[in-house]
Coordinates of C-alpha atoms in Angstrom, one line a residue:
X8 CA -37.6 0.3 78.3
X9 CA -39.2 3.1 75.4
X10 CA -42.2 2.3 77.5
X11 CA -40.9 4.1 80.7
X12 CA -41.6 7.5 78.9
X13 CA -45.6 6.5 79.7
X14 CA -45.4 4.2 82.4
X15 CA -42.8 5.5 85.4
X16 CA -42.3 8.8 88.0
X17 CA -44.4 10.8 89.1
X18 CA -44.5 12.5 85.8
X19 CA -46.2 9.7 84.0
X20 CA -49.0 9.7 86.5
X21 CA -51.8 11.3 83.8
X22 CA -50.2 9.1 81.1
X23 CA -50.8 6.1 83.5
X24 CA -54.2 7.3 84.5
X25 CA -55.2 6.7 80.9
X26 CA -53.3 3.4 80.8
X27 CA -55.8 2.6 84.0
X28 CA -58.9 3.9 82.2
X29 CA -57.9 1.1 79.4
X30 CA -58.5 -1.4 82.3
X31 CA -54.6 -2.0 82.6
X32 CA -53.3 -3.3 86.1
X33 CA -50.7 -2.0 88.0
X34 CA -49.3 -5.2 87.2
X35 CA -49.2 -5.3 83.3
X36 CA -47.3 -1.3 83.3
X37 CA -44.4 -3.3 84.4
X38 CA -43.9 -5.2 81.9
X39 CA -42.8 -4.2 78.4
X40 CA -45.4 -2.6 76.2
X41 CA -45.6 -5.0 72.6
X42 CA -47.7 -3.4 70.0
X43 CA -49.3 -5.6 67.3
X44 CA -50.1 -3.6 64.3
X45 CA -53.5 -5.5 62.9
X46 CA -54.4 -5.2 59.1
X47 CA -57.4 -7.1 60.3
X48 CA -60.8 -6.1 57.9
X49 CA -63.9 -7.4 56.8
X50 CA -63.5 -6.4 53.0
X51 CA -59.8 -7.8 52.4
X52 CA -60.0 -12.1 51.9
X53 CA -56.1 -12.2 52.7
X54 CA -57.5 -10.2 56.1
X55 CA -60.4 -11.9 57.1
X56 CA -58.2 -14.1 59.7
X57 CA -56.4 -11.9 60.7
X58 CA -58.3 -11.3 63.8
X59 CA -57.5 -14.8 65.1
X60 CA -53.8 -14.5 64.4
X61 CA -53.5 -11.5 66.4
X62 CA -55.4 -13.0 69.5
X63 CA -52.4 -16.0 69.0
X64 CA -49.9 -13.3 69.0
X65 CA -51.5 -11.9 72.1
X66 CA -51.2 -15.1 73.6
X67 CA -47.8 -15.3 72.6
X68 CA -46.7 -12.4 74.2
X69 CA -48.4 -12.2 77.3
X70 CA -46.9 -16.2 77.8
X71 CA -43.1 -14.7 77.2
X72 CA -44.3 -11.8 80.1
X73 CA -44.6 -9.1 77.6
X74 CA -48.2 -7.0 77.3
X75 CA -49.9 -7.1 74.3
X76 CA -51.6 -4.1 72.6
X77 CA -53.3 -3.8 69.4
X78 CA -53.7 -1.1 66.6
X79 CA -54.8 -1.3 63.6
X80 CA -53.2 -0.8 60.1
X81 CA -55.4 -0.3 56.7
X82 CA -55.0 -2.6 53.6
X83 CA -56.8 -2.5 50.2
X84 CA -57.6 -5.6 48.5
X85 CA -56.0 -5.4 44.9
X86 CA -58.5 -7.5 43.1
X87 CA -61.6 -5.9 44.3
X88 CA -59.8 -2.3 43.5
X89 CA -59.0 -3.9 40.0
X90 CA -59.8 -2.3 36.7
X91 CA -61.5 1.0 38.5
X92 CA -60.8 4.2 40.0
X93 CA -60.0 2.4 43.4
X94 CA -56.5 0.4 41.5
X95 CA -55.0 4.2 42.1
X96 CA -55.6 3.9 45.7
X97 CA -53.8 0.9 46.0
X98 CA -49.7 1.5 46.0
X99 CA -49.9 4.6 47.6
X100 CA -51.8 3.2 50.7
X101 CA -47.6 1.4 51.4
X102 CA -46.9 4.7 52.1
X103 CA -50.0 5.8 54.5
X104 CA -49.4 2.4 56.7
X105 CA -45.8 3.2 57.0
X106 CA -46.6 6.4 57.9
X107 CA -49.9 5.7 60.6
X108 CA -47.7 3.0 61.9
X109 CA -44.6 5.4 62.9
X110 CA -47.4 7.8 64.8
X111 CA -48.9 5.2 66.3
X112 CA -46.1 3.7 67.6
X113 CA -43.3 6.5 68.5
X114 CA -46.5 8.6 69.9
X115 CA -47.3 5.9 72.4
X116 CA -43.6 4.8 73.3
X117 CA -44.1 0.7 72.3
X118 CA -40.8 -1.1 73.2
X119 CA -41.5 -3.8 70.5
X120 CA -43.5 -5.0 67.5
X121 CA -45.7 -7.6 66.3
X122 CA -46.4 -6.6 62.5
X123 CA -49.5 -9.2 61.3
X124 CA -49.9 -8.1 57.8
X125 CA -50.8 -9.6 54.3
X126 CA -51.6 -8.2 51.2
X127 CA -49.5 -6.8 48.8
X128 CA -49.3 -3.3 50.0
X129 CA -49.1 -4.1 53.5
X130 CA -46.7 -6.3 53.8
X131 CA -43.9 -3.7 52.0
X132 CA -45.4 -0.8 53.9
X133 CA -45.1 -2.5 57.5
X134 CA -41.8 -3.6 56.6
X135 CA -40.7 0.1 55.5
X136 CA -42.0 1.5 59.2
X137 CA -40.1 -1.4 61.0
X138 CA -37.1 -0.2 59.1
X139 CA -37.4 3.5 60.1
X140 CA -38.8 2.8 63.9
X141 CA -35.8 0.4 64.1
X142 CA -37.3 -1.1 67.7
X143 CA -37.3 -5.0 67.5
X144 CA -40.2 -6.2 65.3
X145 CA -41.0 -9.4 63.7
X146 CA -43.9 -10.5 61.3
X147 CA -46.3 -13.0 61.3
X148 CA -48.9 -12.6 58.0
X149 CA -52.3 -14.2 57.7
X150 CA -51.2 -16.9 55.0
X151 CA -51.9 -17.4 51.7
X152 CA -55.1 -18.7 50.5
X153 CA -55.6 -23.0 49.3
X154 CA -56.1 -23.3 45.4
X155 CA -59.3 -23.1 44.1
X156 CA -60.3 -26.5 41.9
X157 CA -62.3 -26.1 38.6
X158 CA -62.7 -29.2 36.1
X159 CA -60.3 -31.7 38.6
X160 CA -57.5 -29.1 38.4
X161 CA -56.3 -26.5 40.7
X162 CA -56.7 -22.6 40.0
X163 CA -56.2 -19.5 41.6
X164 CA -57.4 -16.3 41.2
X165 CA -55.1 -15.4 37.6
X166 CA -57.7 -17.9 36.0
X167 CA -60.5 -16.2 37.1
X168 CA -59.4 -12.5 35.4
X169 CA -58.1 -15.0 31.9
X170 CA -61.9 -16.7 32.3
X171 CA -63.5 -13.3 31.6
X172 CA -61.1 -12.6 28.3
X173 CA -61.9 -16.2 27.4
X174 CA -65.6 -15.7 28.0
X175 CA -65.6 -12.3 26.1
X176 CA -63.8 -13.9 23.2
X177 CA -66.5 -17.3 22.9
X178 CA -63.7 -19.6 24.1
X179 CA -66.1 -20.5 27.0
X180 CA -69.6 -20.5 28.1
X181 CA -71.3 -18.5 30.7
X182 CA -72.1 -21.6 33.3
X183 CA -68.4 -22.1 32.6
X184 CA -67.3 -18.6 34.0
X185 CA -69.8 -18.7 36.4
X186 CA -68.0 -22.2 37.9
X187 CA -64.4 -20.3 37.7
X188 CA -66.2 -17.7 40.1
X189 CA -67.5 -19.6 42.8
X190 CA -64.8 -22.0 42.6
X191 CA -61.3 -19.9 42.2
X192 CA -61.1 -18.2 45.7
X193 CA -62.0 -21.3 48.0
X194 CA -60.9 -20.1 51.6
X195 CA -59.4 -16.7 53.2
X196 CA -56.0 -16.3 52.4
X197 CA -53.6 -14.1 50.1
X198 CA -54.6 -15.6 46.9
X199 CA -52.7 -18.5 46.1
X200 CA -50.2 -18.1 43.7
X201 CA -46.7 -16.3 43.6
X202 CA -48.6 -13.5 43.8
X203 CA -47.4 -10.1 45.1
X204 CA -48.8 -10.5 48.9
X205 CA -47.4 -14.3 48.8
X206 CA -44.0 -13.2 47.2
X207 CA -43.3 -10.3 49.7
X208 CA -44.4 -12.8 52.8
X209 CA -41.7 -15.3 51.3
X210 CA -39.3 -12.4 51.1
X211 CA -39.8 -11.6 54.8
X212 CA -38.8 -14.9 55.8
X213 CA -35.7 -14.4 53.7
X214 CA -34.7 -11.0 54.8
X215 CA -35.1 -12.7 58.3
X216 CA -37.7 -10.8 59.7
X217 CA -40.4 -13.6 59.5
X218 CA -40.0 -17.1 61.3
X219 CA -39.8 -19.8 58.9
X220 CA -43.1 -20.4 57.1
X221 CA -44.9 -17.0 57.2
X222 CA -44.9 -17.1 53.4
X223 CA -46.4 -20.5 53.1
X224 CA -48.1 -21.6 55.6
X225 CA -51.8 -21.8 54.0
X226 CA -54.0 -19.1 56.4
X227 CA -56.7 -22.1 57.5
X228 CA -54.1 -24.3 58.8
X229 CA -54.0 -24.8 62.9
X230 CA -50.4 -24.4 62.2
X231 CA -50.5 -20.6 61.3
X232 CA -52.2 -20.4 65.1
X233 CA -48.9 -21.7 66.2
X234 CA -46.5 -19.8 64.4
X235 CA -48.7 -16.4 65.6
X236 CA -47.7 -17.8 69.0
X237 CA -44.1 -18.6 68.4
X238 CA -43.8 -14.5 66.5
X239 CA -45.8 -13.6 70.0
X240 CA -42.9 -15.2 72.0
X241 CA -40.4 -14.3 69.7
X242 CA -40.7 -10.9 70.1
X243 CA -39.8 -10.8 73.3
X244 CA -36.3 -13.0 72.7
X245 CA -35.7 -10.0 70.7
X246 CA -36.4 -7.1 73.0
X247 CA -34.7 -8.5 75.1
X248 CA -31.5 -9.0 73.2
X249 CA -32.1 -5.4 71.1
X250 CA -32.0 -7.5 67.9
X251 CA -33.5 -4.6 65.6
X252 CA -34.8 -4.4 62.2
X253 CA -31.9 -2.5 60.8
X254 CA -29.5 -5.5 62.6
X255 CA -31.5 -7.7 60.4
X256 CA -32.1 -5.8 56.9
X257 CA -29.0 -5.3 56.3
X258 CA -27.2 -4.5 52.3
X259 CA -26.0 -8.7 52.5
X260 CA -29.8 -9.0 53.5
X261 CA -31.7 -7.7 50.7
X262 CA -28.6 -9.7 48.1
X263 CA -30.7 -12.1 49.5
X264 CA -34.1 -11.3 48.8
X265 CA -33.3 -10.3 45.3
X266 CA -31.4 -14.0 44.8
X267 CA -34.4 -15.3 46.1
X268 CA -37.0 -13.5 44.5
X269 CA -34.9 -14.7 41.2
X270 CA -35.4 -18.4 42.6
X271 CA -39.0 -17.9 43.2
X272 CA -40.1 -16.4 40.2
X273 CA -41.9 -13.7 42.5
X274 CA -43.3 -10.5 42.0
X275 CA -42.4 -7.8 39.7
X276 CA -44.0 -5.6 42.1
X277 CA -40.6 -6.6 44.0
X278 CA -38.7 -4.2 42.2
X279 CA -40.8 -1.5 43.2
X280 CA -40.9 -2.2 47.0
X281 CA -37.7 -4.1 48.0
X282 CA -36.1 -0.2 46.9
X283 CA -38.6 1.2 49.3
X284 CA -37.8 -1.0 52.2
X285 CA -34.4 -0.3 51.6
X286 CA -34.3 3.2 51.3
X287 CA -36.0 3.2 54.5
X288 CA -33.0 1.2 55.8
X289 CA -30.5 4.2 54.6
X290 CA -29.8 1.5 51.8
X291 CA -29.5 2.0 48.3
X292 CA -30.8 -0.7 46.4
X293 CA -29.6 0.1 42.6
X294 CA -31.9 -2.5 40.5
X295 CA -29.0 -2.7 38.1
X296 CA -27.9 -5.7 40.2
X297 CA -30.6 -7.3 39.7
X298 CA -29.7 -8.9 36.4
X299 CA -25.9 -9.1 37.3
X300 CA -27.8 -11.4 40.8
X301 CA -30.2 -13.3 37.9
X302 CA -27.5 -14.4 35.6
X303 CA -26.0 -16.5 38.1
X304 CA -29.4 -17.5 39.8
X305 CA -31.2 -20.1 38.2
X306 CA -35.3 -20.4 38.3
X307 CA -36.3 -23.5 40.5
X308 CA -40.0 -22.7 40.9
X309 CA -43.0 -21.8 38.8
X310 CA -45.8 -21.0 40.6
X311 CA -49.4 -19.7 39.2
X312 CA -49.2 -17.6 37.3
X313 CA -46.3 -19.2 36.0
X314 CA -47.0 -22.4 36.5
X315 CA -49.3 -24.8 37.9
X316 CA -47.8 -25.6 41.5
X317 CA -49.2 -22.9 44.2
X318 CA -48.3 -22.0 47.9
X319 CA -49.9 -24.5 49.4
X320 CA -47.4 -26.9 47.1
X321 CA -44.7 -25.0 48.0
X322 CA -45.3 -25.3 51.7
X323 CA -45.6 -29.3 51.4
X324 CA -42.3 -29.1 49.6
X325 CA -40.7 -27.3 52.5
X326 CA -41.2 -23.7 51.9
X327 CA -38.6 -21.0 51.4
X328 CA -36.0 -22.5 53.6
X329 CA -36.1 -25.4 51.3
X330 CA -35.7 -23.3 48.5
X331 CA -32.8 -21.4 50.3
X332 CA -31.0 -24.1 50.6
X333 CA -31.3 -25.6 47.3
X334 CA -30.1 -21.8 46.1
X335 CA -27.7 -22.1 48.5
X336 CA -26.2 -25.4 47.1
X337 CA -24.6 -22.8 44.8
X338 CA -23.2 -20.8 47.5
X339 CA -25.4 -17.4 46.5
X340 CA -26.8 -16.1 50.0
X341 CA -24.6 -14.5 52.4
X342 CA -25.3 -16.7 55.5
X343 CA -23.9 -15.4 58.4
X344 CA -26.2 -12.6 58.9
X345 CA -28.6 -12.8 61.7
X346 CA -32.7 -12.7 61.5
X347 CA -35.2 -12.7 63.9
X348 CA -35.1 -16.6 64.8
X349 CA -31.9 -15.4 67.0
X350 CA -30.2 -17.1 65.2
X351 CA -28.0 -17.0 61.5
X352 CA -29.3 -17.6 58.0
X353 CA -26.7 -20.8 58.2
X354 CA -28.4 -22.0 61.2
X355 CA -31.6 -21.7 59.9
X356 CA -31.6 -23.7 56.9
X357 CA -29.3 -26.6 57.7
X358 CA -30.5 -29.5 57.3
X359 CA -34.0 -28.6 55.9
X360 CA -35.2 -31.2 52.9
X361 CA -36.3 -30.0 49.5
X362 CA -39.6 -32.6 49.5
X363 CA -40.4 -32.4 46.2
X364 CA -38.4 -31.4 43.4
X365 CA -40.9 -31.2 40.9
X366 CA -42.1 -28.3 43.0
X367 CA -38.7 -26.5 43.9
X368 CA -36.8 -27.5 40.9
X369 CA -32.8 -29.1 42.1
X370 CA -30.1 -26.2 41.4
X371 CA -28.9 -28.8 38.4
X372 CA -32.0 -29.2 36.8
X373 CA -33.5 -25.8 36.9
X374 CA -36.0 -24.0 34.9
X375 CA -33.9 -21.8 33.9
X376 CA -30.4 -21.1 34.1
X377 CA -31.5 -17.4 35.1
X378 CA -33.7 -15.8 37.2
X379 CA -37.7 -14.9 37.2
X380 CA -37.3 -11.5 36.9
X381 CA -35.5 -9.2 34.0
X382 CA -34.5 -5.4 34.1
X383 CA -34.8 -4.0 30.9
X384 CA -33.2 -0.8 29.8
X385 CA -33.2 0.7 25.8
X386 CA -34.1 4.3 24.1
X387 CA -37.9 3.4 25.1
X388 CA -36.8 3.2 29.0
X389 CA -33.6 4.5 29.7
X390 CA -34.0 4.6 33.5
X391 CA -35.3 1.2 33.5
X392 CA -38.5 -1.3 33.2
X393 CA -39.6 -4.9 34.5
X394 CA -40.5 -8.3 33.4
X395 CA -41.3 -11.2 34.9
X396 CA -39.6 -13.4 32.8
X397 CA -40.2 -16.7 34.6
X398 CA -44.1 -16.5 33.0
X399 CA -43.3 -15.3 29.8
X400 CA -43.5 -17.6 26.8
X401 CA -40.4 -18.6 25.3
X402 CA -41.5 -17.5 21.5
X403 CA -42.1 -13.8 23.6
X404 CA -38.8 -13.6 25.3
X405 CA -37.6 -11.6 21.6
X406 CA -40.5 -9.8 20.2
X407 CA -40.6 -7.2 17.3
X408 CA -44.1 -5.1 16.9
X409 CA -45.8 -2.0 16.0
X410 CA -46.9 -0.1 18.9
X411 CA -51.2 0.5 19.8
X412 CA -50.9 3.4 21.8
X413 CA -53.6 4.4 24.7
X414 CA -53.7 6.7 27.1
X415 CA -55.3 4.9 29.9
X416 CA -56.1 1.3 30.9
X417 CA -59.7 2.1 30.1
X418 CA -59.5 2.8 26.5
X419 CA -56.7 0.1 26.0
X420 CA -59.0 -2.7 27.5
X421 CA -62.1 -1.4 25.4
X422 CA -59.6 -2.5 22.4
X423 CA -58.8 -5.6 23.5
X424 CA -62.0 -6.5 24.5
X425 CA -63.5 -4.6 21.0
X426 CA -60.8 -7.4 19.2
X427 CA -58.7 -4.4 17.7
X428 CA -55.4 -6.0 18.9
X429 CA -53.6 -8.4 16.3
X430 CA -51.4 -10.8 16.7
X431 CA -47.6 -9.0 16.8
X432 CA -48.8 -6.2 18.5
X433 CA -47.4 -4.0 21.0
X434 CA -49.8 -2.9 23.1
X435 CA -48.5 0.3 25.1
X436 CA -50.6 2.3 28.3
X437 CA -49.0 5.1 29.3
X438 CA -49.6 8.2 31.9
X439 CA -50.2 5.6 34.3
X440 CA -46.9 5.9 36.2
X441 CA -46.4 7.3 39.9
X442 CA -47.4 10.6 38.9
X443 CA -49.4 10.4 35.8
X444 CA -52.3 7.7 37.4
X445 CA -51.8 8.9 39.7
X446 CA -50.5 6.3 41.8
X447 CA -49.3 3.2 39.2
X448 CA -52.1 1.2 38.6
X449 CA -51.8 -2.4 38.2
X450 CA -52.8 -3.6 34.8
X451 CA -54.1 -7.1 35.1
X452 CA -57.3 -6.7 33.8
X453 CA -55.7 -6.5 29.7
X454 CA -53.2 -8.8 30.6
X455 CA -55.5 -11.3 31.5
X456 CA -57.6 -10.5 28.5
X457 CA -54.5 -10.8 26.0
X458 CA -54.1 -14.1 27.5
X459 CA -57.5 -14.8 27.6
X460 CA -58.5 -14.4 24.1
X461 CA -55.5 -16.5 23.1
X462 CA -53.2 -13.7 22.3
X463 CA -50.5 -14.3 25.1
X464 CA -47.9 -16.0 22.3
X465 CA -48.2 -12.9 20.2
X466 CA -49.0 -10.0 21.5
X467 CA -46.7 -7.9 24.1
X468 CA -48.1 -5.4 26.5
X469 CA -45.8 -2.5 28.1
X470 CA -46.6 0.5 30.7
X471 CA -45.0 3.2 32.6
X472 CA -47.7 1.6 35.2
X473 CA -47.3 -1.8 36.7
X474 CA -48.6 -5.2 37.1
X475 CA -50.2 -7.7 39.6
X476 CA -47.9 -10.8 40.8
X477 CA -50.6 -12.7 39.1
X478 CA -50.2 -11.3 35.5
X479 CA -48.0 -13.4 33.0
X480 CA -47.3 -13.4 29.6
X481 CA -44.6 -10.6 27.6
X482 CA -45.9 -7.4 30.0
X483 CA -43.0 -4.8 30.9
X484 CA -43.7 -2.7 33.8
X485 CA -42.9 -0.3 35.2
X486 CA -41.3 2.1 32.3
X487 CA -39.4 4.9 33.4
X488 CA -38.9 7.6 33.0
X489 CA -43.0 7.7 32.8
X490 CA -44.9 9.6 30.3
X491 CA -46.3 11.5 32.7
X492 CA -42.6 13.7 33.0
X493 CA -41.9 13.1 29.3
X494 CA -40.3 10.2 29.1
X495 CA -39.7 8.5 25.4
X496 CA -43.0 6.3 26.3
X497 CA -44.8 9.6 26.0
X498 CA -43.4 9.9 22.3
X499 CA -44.0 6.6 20.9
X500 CA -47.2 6.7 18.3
X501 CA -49.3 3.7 16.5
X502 CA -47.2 1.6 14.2
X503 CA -43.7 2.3 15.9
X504 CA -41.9 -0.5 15.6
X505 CA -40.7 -1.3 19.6
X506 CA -38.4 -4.2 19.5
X507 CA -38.1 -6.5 23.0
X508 CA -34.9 -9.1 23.3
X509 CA -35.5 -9.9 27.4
X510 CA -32.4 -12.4 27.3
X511 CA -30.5 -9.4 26.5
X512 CA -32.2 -7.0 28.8
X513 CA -33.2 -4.6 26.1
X514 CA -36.0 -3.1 25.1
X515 CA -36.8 0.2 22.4
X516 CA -38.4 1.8 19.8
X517 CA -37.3 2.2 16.4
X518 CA -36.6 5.8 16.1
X519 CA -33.7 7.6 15.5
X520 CA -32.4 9.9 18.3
X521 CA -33.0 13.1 16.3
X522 CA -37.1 11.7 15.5
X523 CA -37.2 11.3 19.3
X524 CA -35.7 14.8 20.1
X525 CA -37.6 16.1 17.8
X526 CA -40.8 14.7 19.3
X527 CA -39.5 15.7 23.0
X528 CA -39.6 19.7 21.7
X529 CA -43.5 19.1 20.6
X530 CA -44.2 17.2 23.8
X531 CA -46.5 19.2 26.1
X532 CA -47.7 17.7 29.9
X533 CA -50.4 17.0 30.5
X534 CA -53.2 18.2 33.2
X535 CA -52.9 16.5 36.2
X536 CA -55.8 13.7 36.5
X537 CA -56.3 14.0 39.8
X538 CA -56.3 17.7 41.8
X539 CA -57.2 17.6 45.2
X540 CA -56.9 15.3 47.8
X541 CA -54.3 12.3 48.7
X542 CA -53.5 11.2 45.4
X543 CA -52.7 14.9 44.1
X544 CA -50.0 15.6 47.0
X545 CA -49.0 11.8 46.7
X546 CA -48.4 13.0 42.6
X547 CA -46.6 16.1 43.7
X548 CA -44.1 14.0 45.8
X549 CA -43.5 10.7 44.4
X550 CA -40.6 9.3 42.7
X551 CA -39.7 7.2 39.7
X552 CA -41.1 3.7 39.5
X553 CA -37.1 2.7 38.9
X554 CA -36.7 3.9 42.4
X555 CA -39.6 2.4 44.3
X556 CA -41.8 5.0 44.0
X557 CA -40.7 6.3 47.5
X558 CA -41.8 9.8 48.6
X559 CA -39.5 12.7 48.8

């Protein structure tokens, strides 16, 4: 066992001394050392539980003779850090948790682990240190949070960030906003649409490094108890078979997760980290297969934003192995690849029953022909951007516009919010990338406003920064190269005509190539935002967002 280089000879008696001073018995060194990395907190809602998953997964382990050890991992809440200086902090935490978790766990020689994450940068970052530690690991997250209910209908968190545009723009009253508040975010939980936390929990489960309903499983149920205790058991089926994460994430692997994140309609913060996981995996996942992968993968769900189902719909309907199995009707997954059940993708989804199919949508009656999510490349973003095309409206999927340039989410959403946008607009916020936020800030604060003030059929919004999983409407992410390393979205000025055709994957700006060389020579950087501290060396070291945003 890893766990010998603490625990046995003569050598390890200070080490074991320690191990004593914990209040661990002679007993408990003999058995394997499980370590469950706990995102538990007191400020996260998605986290709040957390604490009672991990005692499950204790209970778990210590049943299957295993000894169960805990350590904690950080997560930031990307609503609360929303529309502030704290939304730059929030991506570039994936990197710190993948990073704290490798110390932790190489510098006290675990065998195994238990990862319990949740939210959105969690999730990716825990998965990226299971892929470099490559011991056996398995997840188990907190759950995703039950749909709020305002007016008879349910709601989720998107509706309360569209309440304030609506509110802002007269469309509805103040006792009105004040019921979406109290009413939106009901229990604990990742918040309850196709979200980014809920679409990266799903994606676990496909990648096979989650037991069947991590992703859905609403966090209050008694049921997410149990499944804590089956991960907690789990664990030590695959310690003791050496079943590792790289065995598991393997290239046929994440084919999967991006066929099923076209199903789902997840994410576009998807393309940023399924790169990052992969890369961690000595995998290079080039996102120009992501369209070849959507335009043979049809769209069966539409949840909030998208739509109006949620995860705790989903879950009734059979959760992700009912959805992989519909997909799979097709014959798109690769199914012979093993996961952390022990067992084979095939094995795992025979015979499960898609429940409801106005929730997951049958293969021959789909949304969409194509998937949820859209790669778009043109003069305006050579290297590549991203759409969630899934929530876009269908008069947006082909837009034309003149561009509103800002600098900054701040001054864009003092436009919006002053009523300078028109309808046909472009709406463009740049020097928000990796480097130039620094850290890619999520943009759904003028998203939700554009949709809010009843702009979403006309006006596009596009960033070299990205969005949250609960933004929709026509907002490209994501831009790259980013303005911040003179990219063309650095060059593009008010009134540009930027032209958008998403079923053709296309996207740029209406300038010859000479007008934009020309600009490029006049193009100076600019001063870094952000000088001292994690964010500058995190800007120093970053990549493109069309790579993942990993760190060199």
């Amino acid at each position: 066992m890893r766990s010998d280089a603490v625990k046995k000879g003569v050598g390890c008696a200070p080490q074991r001394s320690l191990l004593h001073a914990l209040g661990m018995t002679d007993e408990e060194m003999q058995k394997p050392l499980i370590g469950i990395v706990s995102s538990y907190n007191e400020i996260v809602p998605g986290h709040m539980n957390i604490d009672k998953i991990v005692e499950a997964v204790k209970t778990g382990v210590a049943m299957a003779g295993g000894n169960p050890i805990v350590f904690p991992a950080i997560a930031v809440c990307d609503g609360i850090a929303m529309g502030h200086q704290g939304m730059k902090y929030s991506l570039v935490t994936r990197d710190l948790i993948a990073d704290s978790t490798e110390c932790m766990a190489l510098a006290h020689a675990f065998d195994a682990l238990v990862m319990v994450p949740n939210c959105d940068k969690n999730v990716p970052g825990l998965l990226m240190a299971a892929a470099r530690l490559n011991i056996p690991c398995i997840f188990v997250s907190g759950g995703p949070m039950l749909a709020g209910r305002v007016k008879g209908c349910k709601t989720s968190l998107s509706s309360m960030f569209e309440a304030v545009g609506s509110y802002n723009s007269g469309k509805i009253t103040a006792e009105e906003l004040n019921e979406y508040e109290n009413k939106v975010c009901p229990s604990c939980g990742s918040c309850s649409g196709m979200y980014t936390a809920n679409s990266m929990n799903c994606l676990t489960e496909v990648l096979g490094m989650a037991l069947r309903g991590n992703g859905t499983i609403p966090a209050v149920y008694s049921e997410r108890i149990q499944l804590a205790k089956r991960a907690g058991m789990k664990i030590m089926e695959l310690l003791e078979k050496d079943i590792k994460p790289r065995d598991i994430m393997t290239e046929e692997a994440f084919s999967n997760a991006l066929t099923m994140d076209m199903a789902l309609g997840c994410s576009t913060n998807s393309m940023l980290h399924l790169p990052a996981i992969a890369h961690e995996c000595g995998i290079d996942l080039n996102l120009d297969i992501a369209n070849e992968i959507s335009s043979h993968t049809p769209n069966l769900c539409h949840l909030a934003p998208a739509g109006r189902t949620y995860m705790e719909d989903l879950n009734e309907a059979g959760g992700i192995y009912a959805v992989m199995n519909e997909i799979n009707k097709l014959g798109l997954l690769k199914t012979d690849l093993i996961t952390c059940t022990g067992k084979t993708v095939a094995e795992n989804i025979e015979g499960v029953v898609n429940k409801n199919p106005e929730v997951i949508r049958p293969v021959d009656d789909p949304y969409s022909t194509t998937g949820g999510i859209a790669v778009l490349r043109g003069n305006l973003a050579p290297d590549s951007c991203v759409v969630k095309r899934s929530a876009v409206a269908p008069e947006m999927l082909s837009h034309s516009g003149p561009a509103r340039v800002f600098d900054c989410e701040e001054d864009a959403m003092n436009a919006i919010m002053g009523g300078e946008i028109r309808e046909g607009d472009v709406v463009v916020i740049r020097y928000e990338g990796p480097k130039g936020g620094p850290g890619m800030r999520e943009m759904l604060n003028p998203t939700s406003a554009i949709m809010g003030m009843g702009l979403g059929s006309t006006v596009a919004l596009i960033t070299d920064g990205r969005f949250s999983g609960a933004t929709r409407g026509a907002s490209i992410g994501h831009v790259s190269p980013e303005a911040a390393v003179g990219g063309p979205i650095a060059l593009v000025r008010d009134g540009d005509i930027i032209e958008i055709d998403i079923p053709a994957n296309t996207i740029n700006v209406k300038l010859s190539d000479e007008e934009l060389a020309a600009r490029k020579a006049e193009w100076q950087p600019r001063e870094p935002r952000i000088t001292t501290g994690y964010l500058a060396r995190y800007a120093k070291q970053v990549s493109s967002g069309a790579q993942g945003a990993v760190l060199s």
